[in-house]
Short mmCIF file of C-alpha atoms and ligand atoms in Angstrom, two decimals:
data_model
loop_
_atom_site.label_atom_id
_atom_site.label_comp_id
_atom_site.label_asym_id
_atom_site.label_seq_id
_atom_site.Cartn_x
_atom_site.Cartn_y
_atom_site.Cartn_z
CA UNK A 1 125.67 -53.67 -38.41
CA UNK A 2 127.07 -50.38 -37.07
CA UNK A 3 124.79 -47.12 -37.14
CA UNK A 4 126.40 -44.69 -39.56
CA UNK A 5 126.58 -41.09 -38.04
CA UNK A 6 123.71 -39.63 -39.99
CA UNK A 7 123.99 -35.79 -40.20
CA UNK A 8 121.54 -35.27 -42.47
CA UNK A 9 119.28 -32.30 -42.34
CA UNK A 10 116.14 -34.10 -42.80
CA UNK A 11 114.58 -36.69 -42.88
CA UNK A 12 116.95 -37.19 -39.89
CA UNK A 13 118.77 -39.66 -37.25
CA UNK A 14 116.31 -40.89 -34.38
CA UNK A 15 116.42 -41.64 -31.03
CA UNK A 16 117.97 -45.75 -31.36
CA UNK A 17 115.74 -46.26 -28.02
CA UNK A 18 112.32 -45.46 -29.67
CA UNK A 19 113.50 -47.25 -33.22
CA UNK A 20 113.99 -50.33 -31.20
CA UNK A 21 110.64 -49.75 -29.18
CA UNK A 22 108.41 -49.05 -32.89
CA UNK A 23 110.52 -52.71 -34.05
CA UNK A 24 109.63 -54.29 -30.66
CA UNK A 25 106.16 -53.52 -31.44
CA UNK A 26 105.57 -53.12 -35.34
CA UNK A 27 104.37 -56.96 -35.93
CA UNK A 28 101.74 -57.15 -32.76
CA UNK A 29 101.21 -54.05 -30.89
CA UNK A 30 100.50 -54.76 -27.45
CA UNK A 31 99.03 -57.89 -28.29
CA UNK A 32 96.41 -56.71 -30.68
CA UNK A 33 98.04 -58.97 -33.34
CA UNK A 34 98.71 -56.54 -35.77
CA UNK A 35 101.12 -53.01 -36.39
CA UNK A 36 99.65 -49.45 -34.96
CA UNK A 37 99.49 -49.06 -38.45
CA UNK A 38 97.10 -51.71 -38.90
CA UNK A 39 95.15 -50.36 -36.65
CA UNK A 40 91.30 -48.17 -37.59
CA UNK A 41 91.94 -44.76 -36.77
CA UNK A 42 89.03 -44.57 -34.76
CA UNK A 43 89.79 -48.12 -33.11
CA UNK A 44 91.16 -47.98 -29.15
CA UNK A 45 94.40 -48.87 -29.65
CA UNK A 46 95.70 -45.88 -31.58
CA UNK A 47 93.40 -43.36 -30.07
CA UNK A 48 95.19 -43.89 -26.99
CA UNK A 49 98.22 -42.99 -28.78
CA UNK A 50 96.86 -40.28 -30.47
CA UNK A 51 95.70 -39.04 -26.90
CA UNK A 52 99.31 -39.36 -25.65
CA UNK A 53 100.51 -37.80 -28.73
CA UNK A 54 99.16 -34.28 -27.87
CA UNK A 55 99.49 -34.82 -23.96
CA UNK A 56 103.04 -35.17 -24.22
CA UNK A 57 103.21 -32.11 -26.29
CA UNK A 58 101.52 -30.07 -24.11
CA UNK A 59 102.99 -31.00 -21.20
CA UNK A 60 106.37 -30.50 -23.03
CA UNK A 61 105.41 -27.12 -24.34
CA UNK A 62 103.50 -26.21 -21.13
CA UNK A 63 100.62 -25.24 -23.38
CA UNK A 64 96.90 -24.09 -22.00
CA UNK A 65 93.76 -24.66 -22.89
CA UNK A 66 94.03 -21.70 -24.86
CA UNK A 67 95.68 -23.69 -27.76
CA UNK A 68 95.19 -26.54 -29.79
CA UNK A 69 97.34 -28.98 -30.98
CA UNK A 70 96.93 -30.76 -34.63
CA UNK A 71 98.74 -33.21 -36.85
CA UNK A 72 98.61 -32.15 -40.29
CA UNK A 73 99.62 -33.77 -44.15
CA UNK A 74 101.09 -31.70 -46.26
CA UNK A 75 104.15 -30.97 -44.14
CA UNK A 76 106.01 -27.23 -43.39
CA UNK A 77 105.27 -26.32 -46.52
CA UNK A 78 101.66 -26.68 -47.04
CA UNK A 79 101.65 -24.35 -43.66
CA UNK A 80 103.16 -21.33 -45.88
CA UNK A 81 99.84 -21.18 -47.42
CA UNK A 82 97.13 -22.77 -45.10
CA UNK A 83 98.63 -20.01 -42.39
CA UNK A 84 97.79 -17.07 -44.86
CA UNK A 85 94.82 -18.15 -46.10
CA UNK A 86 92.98 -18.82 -42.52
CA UNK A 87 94.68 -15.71 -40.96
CA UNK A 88 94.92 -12.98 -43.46
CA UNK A 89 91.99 -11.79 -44.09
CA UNK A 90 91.16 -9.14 -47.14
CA UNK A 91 92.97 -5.87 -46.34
CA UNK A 92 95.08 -6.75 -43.95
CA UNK A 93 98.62 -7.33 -43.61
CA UNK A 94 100.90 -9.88 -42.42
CA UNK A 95 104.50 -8.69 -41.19
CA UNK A 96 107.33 -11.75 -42.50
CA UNK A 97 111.14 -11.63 -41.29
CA UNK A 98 113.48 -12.71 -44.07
CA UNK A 99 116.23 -14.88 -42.61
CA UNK A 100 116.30 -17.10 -45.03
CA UNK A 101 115.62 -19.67 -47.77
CA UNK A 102 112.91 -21.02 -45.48
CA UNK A 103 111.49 -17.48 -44.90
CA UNK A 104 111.58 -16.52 -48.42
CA UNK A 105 109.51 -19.74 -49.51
CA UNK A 106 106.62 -18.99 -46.64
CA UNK A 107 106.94 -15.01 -47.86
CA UNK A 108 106.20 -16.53 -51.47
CA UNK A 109 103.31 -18.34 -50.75
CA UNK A 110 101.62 -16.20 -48.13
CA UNK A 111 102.02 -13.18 -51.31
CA UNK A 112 100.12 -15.13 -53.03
CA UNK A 113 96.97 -14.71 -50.74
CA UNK A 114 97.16 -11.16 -49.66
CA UNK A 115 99.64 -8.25 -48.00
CA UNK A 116 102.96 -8.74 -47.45
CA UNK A 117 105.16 -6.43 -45.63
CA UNK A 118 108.87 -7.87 -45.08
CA UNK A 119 109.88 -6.30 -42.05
CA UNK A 120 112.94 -7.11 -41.92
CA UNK A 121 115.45 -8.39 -44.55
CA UNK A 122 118.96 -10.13 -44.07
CA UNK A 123 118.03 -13.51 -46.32
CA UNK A 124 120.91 -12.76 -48.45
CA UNK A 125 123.64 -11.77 -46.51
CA UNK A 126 126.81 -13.88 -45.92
CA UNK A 127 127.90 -14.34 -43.12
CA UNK A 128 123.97 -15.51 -42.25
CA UNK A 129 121.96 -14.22 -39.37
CA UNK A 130 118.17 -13.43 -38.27
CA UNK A 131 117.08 -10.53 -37.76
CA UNK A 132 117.26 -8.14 -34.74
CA UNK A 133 114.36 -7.28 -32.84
CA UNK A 134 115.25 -3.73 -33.12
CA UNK A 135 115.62 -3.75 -37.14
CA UNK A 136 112.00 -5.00 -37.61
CA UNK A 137 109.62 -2.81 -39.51
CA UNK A 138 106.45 -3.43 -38.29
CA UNK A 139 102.99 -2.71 -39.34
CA UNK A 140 100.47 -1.30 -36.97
CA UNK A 141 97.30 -3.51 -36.92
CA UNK A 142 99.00 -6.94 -38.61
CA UNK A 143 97.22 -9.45 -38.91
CA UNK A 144 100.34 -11.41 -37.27
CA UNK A 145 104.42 -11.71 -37.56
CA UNK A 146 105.68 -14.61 -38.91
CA UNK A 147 110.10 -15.61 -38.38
CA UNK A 148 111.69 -18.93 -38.98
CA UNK A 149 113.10 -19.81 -35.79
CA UNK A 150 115.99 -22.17 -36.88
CA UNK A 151 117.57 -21.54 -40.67
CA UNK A 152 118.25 -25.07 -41.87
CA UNK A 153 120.00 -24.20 -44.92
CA UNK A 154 121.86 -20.90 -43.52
CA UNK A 155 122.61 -22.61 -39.81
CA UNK A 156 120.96 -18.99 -37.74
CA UNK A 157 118.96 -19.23 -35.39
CA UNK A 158 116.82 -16.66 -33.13
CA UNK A 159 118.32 -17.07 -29.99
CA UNK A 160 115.40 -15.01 -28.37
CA UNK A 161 111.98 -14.01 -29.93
CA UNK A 162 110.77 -10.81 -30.54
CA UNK A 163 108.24 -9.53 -28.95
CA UNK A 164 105.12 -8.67 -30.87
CA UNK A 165 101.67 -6.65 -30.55
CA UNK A 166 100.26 -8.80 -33.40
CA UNK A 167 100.36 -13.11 -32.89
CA UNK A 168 103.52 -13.95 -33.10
CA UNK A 169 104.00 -16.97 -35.80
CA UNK A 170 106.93 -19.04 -35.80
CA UNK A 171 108.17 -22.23 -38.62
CA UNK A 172 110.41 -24.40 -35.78
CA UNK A 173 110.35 -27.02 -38.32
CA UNK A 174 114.15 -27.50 -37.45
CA UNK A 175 114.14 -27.04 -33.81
CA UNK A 176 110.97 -27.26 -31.95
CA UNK A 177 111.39 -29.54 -28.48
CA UNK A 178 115.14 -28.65 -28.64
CA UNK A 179 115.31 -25.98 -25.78
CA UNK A 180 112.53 -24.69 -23.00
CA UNK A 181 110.62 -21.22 -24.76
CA UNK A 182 107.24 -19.43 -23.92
CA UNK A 183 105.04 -21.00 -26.05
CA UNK A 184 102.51 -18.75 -24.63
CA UNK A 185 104.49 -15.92 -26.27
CA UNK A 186 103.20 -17.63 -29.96
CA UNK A 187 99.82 -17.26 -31.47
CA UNK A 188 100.83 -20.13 -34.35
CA UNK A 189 103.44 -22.60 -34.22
CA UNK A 190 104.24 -25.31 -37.06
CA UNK A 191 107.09 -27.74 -37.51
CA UNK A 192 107.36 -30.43 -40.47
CA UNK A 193 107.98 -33.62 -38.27
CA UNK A 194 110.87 -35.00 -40.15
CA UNK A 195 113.86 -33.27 -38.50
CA UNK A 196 113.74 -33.40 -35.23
CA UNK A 197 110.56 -34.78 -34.24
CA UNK A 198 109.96 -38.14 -36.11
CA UNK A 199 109.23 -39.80 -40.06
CA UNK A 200 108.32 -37.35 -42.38
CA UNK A 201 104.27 -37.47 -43.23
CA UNK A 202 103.49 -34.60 -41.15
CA UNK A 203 103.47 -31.04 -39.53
CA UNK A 204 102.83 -30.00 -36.17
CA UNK A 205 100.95 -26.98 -35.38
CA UNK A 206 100.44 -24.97 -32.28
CA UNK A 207 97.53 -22.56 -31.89
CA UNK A 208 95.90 -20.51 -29.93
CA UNK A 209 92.01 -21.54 -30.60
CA UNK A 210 90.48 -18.05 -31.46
CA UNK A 211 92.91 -17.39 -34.51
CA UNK A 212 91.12 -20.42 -35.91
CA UNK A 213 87.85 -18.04 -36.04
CA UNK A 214 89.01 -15.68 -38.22
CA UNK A 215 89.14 -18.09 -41.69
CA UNK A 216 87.50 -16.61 -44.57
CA UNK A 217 83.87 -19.30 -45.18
CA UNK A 218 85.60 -19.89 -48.88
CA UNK A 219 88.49 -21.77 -47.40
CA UNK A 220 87.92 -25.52 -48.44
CA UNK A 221 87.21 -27.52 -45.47
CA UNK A 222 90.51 -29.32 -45.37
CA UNK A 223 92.56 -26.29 -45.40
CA UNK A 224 90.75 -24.92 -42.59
CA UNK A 225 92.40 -25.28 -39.10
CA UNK A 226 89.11 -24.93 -37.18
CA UNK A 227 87.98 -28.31 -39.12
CA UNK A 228 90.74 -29.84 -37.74
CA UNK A 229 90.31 -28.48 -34.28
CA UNK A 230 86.66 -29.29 -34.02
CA UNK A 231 87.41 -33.08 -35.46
CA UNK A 232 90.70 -33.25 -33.37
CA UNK A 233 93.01 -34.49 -36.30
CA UNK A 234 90.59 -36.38 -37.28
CA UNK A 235 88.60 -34.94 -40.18
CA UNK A 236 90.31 -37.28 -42.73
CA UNK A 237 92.63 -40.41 -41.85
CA UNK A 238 95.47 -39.19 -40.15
CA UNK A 239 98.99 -40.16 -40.84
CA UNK A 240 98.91 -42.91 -37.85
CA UNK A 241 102.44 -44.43 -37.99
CA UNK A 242 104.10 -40.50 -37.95
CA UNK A 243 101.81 -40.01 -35.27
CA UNK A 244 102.14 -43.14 -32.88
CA UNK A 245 106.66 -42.24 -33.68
CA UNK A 246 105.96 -38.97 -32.93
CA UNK A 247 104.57 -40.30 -29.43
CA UNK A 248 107.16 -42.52 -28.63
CA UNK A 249 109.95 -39.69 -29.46
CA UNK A 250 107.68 -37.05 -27.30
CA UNK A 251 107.74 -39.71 -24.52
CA UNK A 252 111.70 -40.09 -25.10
CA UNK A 253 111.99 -36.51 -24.54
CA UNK A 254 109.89 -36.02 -21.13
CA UNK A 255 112.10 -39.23 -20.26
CA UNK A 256 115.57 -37.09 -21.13
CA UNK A 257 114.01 -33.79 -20.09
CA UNK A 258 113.73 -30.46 -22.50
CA UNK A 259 116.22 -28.87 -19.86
CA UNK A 260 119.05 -31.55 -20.37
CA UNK A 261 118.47 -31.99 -23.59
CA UNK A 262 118.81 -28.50 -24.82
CA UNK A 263 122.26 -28.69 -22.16
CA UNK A 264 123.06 -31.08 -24.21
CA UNK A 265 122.27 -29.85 -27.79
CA UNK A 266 124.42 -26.43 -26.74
CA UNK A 267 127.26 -28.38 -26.07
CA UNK A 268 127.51 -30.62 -29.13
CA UNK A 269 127.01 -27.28 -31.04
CA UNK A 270 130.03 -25.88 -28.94
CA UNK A 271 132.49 -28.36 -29.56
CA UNK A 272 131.85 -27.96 -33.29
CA UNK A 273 131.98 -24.15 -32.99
CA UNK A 274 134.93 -24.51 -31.40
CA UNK A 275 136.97 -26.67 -33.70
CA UNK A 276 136.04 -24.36 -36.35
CA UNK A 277 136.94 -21.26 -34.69
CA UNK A 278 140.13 -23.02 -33.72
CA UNK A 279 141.28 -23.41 -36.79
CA UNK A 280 142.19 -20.78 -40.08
CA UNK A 281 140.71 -23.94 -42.35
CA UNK A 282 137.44 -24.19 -41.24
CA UNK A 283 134.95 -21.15 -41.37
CA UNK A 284 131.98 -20.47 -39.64
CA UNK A 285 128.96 -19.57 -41.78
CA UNK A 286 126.86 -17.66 -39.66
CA UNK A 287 127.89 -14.58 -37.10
CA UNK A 288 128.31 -16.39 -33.79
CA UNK A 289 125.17 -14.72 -32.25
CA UNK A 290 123.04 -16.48 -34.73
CA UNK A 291 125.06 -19.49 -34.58
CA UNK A 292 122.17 -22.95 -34.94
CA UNK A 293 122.39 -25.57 -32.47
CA UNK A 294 120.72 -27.72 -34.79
CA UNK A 295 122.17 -26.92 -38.05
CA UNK A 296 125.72 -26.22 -37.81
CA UNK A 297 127.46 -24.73 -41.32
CA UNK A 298 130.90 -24.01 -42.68
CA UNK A 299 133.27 -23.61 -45.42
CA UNK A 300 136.86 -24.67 -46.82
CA UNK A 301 139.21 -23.02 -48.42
CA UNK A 302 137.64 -24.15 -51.68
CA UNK A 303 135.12 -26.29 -53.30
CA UNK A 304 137.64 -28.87 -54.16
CA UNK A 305 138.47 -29.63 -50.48
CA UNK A 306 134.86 -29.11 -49.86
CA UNK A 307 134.07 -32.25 -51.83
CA UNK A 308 137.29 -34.27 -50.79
CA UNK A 309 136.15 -33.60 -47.09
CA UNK A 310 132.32 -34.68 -47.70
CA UNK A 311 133.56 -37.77 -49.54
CA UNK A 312 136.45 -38.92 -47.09
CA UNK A 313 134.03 -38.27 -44.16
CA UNK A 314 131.18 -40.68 -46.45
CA UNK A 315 133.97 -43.40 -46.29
CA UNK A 316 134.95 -42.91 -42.78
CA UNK A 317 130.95 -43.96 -41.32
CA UNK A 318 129.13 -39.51 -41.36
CA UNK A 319 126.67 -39.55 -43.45
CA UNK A 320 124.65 -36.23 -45.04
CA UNK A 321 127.32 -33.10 -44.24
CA UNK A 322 127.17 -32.23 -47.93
CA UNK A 323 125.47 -28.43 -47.65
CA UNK A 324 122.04 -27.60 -48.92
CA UNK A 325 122.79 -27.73 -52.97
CA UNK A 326 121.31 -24.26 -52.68
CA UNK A 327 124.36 -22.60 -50.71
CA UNK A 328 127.09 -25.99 -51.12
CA UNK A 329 129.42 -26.28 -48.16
CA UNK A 330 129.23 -28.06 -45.68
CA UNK A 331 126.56 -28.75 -42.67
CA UNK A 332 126.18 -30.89 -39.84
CA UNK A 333 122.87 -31.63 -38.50
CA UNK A 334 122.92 -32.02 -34.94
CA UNK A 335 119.46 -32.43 -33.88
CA UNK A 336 118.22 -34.20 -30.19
CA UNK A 337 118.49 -37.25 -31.70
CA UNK A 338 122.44 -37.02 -32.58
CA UNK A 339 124.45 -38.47 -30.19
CA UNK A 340 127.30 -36.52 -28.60
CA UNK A 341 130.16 -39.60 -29.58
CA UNK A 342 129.22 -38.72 -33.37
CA UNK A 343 130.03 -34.90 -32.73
CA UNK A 344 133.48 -35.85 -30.93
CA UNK A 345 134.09 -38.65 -33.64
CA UNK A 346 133.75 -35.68 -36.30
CA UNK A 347 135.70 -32.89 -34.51
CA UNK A 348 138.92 -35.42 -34.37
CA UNK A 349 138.12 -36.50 -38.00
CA UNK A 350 138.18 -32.38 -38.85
CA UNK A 351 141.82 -32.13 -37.33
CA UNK A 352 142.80 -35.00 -39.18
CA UNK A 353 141.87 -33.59 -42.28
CA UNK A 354 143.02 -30.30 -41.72
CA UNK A 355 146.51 -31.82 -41.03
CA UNK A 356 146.42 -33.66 -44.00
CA UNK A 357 145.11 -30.67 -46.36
CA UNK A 358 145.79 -27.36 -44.58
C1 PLP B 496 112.38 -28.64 -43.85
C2 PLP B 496 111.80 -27.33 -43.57
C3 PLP B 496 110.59 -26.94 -44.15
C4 PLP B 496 109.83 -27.79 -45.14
O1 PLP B 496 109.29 -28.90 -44.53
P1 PLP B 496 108.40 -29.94 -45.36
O2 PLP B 496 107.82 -30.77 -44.24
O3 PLP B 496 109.31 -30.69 -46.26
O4 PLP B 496 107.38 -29.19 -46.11
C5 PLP B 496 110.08 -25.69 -43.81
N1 PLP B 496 110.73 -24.88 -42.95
C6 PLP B 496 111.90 -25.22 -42.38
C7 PLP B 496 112.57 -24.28 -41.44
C8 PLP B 496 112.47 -26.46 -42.68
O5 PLP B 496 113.63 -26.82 -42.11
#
């Protein structure tokens, strides 16, 4: 059977190289006679995986000893809150950038702990963007500044980070390990694993160490990202099988490189860019310095085409370009994973359509 072109936003396509590798292996893993996920957490088989797990991300990421790294349950979104309540302490406040409906769910939750100040606010406006460093409103003495780097819904993306006084905090849930950045520039980093990093099940997070000491003592244990640095993922049983795909994708990546691959990722997101601008049919969502390399968006002339164009491309093998139900449109996913035939495959299936319909 054929792989469809899956552009969906999440839960989303993976590298066929390290599906075939987790298949090769699910029944006996390296002779153990049973699946990693089989396996005791605490056994030797998957604690070398779990080992390799954060090795490859910090080689990846260049990260010092300064930081920890930590697989956590409870996804992107359970890091709108656990980020709040271990780093905003009583009187203080954190500075949020609205770019978004990502950013307006993690300004939600972290209001619900303490001070809020939204220093910046374009989560409405169409076309879509992120913020400019030079519109932020900061607050002197936050307790840190949180953006979304990568929009899913809108398609913007921060093309370069601002630079902060307080930690810098930053959801890459949609584009982590898809181009080289400073990750010594970030005091927090978290990314729900199912878009561009492996199965859903959990989030990665990036931190440096002594942000961990701040947490308020009537933060439950679980919730507490010191308990999870001092037991090194380990306080409960951690989601294994994300953990040991998450591994073999990391290792995929070091094999491809983060410098080709983001070459790559620009230029699938150019050739789509492209056919839309080439065209009066097709319209961009987002102002072409935001413009996602992950999450690519656009319009039709109306709805009705909208849907004829989602449903046409269903029968012709590209799966999940239906938009966010939130905004409608349509989006195309694009993430490392995606291979460059399936952008090519849809740019010639846009003409078509547009010379059928336009
Ligand atoms: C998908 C997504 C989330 C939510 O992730 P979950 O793992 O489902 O909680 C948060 N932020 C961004 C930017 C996302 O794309």
């Amino acid at each position: 059977m054929a792989r469809a072109y899956n552009f969906s936003a999440g839960p989303a396509t993976l590298p066929l190289e390290v599906l075939e590798e987790a298949q090769g292996e699910l029944l006996n893993y390296k002779g153990t006679g049973m699946s990693i996920m089989e396996h005791s957490h605490r056994g030797k088989a998957y604690m070398a995986v779990h080992a390799e797990a954060i090795a490859n991300t910090r080689e990846l990421l260049g990260l010092s000893d300064d930081y920890a790294v930590l697989f956590l349950q409870g996804g992107a979104s359970l890091q709108f809150a656990m980020l709040p309540m271990n780093l905003l302490g009583a009187g203080q406040t954190a500075d949020y950038t609205n770019s978004g409906s990502w950013a307006a769910k993690a300004i939600k939750e972290a209001k619900l702990i303490g001070n809020v100040n939204v220093a910046a606010d374009c989560g409405k406006e169409i076309p879509t963007r992120v913020p400019t460093e030079s519109e932020l409103q900061l607050t002197p003495g936050a307790s840190y500044v949180h953006i979304t780097s990568n929009e899913t819904i809108s398609g913007a993306q921060w093309k370069t980070f601002p630079k902060t006084e307080a930690p810098l905090v930053a959801d890459m849930s949609s584009d982590i390990l898809s181009r080289p950045f400073d990750a010594s520039q970030f005091g927090l980093i978290y990314a729900g694993a199912q878009k561009n990093l492996a199965p859903a099940g959990m989030a990665l997070v990036i931190l440096r160490k002594e942000l961990a000491e701040r947490v308020p003592s009537t933060v439950p244990s679980m919730l507490k990202y010191s308990t999870h640095i001092e037991n090194d993922s380990m306080f409960n049983t951690c989601p294994c099988f994300t953990i040991y795909m998450y591994m073999l994708v990391t290792r995929w990546i070091k094999k491809t490189g983060l410098d080709a691959l983001y070459t790559q990722n620009v230029n699938k997101a150019a050739r789509l860019y492209s056919a839309i601008d080439s065209s009066d049919f097709y319209k961009g969502t987002a102002v072409p310095e935001c413009r996602s390399d992950m999450n690519v968006t656009w319009r039709l002339p109306s709805e009705e085409l909208e849907a004829a164009f989602i449903k046409e491309a269903a029968d012709a093998g590209f799966s999940g370009l239906k938009g966010h139900r939130s905004v409608g449109g349509i989006r195309a996913s694009i993430y490392n994973a995606f291979p460059a035939e399936g952008v090519d495959a849809l740019v010639a299936f846009m003409k078509d359509f547009e010379a059928r319909n336009g």
